[in-house]
Short mmCIF file of C-alpha atoms and ligand atoms in Angstrom, two decimals:
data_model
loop_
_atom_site.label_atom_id
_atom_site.label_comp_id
_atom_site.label_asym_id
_atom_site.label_seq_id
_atom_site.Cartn_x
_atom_site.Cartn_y
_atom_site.Cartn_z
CA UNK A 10 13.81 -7.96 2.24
CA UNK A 11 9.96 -8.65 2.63
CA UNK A 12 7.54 -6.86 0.45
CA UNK A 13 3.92 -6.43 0.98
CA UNK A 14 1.11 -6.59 -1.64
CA UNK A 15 -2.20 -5.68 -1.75
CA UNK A 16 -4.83 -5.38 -3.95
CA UNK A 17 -8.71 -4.94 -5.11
CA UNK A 18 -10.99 -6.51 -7.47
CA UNK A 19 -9.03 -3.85 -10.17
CA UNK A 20 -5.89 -5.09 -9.41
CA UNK A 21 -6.91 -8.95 -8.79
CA UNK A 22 -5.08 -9.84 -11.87
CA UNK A 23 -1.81 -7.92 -11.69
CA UNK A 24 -1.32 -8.92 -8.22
CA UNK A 25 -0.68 -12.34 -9.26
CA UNK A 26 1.35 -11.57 -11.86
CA UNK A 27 3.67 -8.92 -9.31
CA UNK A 28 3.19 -12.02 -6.35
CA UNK A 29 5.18 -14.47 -9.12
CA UNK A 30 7.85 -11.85 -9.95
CA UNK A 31 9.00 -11.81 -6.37
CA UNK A 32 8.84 -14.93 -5.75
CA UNK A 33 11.08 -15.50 -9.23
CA UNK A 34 13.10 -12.53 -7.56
CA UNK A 35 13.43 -14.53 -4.22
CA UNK A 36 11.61 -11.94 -2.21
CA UNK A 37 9.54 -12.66 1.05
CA UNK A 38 6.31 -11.59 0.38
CA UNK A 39 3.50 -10.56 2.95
CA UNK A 40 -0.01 -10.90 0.87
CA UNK A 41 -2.60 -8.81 2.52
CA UNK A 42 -5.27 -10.07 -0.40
CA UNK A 43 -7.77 -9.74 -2.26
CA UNK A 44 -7.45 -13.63 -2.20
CA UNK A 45 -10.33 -14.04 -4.21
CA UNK A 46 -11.92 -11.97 -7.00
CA UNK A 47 -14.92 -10.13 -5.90
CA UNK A 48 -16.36 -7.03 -8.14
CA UNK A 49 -17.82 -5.12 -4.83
CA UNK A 50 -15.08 -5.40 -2.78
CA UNK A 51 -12.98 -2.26 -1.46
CA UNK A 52 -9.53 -1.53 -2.34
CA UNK A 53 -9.19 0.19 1.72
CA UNK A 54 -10.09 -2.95 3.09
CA UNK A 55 -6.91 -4.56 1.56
CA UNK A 56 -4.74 -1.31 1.20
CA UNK A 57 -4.84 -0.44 5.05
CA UNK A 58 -3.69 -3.61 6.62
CA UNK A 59 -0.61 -3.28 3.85
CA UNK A 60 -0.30 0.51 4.84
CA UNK A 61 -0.02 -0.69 8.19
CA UNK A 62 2.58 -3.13 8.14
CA UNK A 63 4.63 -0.43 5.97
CA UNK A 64 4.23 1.90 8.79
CA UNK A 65 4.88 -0.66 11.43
CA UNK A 66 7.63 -2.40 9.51
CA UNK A 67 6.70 -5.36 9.47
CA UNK A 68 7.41 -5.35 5.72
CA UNK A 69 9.93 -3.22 4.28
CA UNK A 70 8.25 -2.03 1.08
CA UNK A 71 4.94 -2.19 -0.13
CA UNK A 72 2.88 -2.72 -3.42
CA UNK A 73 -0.78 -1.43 -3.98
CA UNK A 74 -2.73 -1.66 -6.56
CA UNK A 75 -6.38 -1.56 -7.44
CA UNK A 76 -7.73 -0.20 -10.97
CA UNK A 77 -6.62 2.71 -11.83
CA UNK A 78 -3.89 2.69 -8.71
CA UNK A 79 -5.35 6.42 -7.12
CA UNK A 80 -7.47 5.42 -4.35
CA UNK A 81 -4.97 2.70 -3.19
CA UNK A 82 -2.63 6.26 -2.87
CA UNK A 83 -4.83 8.21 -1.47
CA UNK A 84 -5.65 5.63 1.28
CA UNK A 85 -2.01 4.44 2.09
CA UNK A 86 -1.16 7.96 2.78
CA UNK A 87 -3.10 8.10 5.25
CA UNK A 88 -0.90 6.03 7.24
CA UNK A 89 1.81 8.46 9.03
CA UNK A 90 5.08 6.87 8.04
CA UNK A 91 3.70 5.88 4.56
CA UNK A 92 5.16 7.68 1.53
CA UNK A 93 2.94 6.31 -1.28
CA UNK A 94 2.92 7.18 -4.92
CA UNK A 95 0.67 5.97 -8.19
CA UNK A 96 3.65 5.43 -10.58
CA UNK A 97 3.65 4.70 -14.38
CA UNK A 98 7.37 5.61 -15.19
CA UNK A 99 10.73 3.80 -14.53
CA UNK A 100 11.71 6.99 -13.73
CA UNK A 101 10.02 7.81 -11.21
CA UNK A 102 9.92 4.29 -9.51
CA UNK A 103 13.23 4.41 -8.53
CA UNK A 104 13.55 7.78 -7.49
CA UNK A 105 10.75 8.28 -5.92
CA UNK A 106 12.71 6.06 -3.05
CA UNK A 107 16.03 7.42 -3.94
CA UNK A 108 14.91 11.24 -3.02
CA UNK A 109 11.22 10.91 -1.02
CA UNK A 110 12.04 7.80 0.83
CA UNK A 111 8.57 6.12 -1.48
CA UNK A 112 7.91 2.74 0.34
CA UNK A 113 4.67 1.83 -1.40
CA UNK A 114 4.75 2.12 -5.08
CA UNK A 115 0.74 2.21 -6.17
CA UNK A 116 0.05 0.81 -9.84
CA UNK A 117 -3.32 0.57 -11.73
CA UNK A 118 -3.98 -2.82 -12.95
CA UNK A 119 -6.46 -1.57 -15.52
CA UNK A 120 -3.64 1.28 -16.65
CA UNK A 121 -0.34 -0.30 -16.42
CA UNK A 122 0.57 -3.24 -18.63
CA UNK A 123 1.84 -6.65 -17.11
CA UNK A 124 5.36 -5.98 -18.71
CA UNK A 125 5.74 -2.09 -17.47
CA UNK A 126 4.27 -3.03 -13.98
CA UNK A 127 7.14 -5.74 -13.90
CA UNK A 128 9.94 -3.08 -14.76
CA UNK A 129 8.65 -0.49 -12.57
CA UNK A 130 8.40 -2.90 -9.17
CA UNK A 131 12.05 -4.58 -10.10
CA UNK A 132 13.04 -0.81 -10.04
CA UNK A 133 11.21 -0.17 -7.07
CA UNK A 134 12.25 -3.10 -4.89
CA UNK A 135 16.12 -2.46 -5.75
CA UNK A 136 15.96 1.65 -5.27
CA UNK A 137 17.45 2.96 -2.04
CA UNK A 138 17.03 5.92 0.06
CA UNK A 139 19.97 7.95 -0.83
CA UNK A 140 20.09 9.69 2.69
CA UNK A 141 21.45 13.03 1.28
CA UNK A 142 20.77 16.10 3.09
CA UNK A 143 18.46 17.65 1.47
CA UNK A 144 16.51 14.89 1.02
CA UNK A 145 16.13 14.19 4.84
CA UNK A 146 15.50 17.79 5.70
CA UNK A 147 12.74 17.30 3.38
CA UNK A 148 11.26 13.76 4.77
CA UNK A 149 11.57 16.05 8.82
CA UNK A 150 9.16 18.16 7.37
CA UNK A 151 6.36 16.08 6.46
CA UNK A 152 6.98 14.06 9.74
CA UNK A 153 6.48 17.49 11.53
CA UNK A 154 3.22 18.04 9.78
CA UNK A 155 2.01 14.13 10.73
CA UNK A 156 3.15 15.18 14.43
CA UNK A 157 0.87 18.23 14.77
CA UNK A 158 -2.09 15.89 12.87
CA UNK A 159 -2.29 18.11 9.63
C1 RB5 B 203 -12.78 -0.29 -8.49
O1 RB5 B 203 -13.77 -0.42 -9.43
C2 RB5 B 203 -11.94 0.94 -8.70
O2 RB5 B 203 -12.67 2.08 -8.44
C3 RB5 B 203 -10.73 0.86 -7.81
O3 RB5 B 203 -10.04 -0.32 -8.08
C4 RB5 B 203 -9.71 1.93 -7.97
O4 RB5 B 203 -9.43 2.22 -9.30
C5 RB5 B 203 -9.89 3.15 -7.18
O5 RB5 B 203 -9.07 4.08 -7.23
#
């Protein structure tokens, strides 16, 4: 499985630290920056290209984060095909792709600590689409609504 990652000047740090745990984890990892750390950048300018591949599947998951992890949602959803979510809860990191099909999980590197971020992408990366009906009659209707453009 390859996994995408992305991040801003807010998420500099715990990029690195999410970029060793997959490699640790034996993942192939697609690293659409920030490679360096620069206060005025902008998170879309390393969210979209990541959003993109996700879309494109070039990568099968992704991982965005930038400070506080809600503009890196906001701009990945964007992207029809993209099912993005900020998450801060086990939870919700592994069923967000077991019902909704989630293929970027968005973190805030100033809100989520390096030991919680770690949990919540191992759960992430592992979750599956569970394919039930209900779930996929639920996905058809947000691809309808990316057909028609809103
Ligand atoms: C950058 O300062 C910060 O605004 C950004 O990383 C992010 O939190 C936006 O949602």
């Amino acid at each position: 499985m390859k996994i995408g990652i992305a991040a801003d000047h807010g998420g500099f740090e715990l990029k690195q630290v999410i970029h060793n745990l997959l490699i640790s984890l034996e993942y192939e990892i697609a690293d659409f920056g920030a490679f360096e750390k620069d206060d005025l950048d902008d998170y879309p300018d390393y969210i979209i290209p990541l959003a993109k591949a996700v879309a494109n599947k070039q990568v099968d998951k992704g991982i965005a984060i930038c400070g506080s992890g809600v503009g890196a949602a906001i701009v990945a959803n964007k992207l029809p095909g993209v099912r993005a979510s900020l998450i801060n809860d086990h939870f919700s990191a592994h069923q967000g792709v077991e019902d909704d099909d989630m293929n970027i999980i968005c973190l805030g590197g100033r809100i989520t600590g390096t030991a919680v971020a770690k949990e919540l992408v191992e759960a992430f990366v592992v979750a599956k689409f569970s394919g039930g009906e209900k779930y996929v009659r639920r996905l058809e209707k947000i691809s309808q609504l990316e057909k028609l453009g809103g």
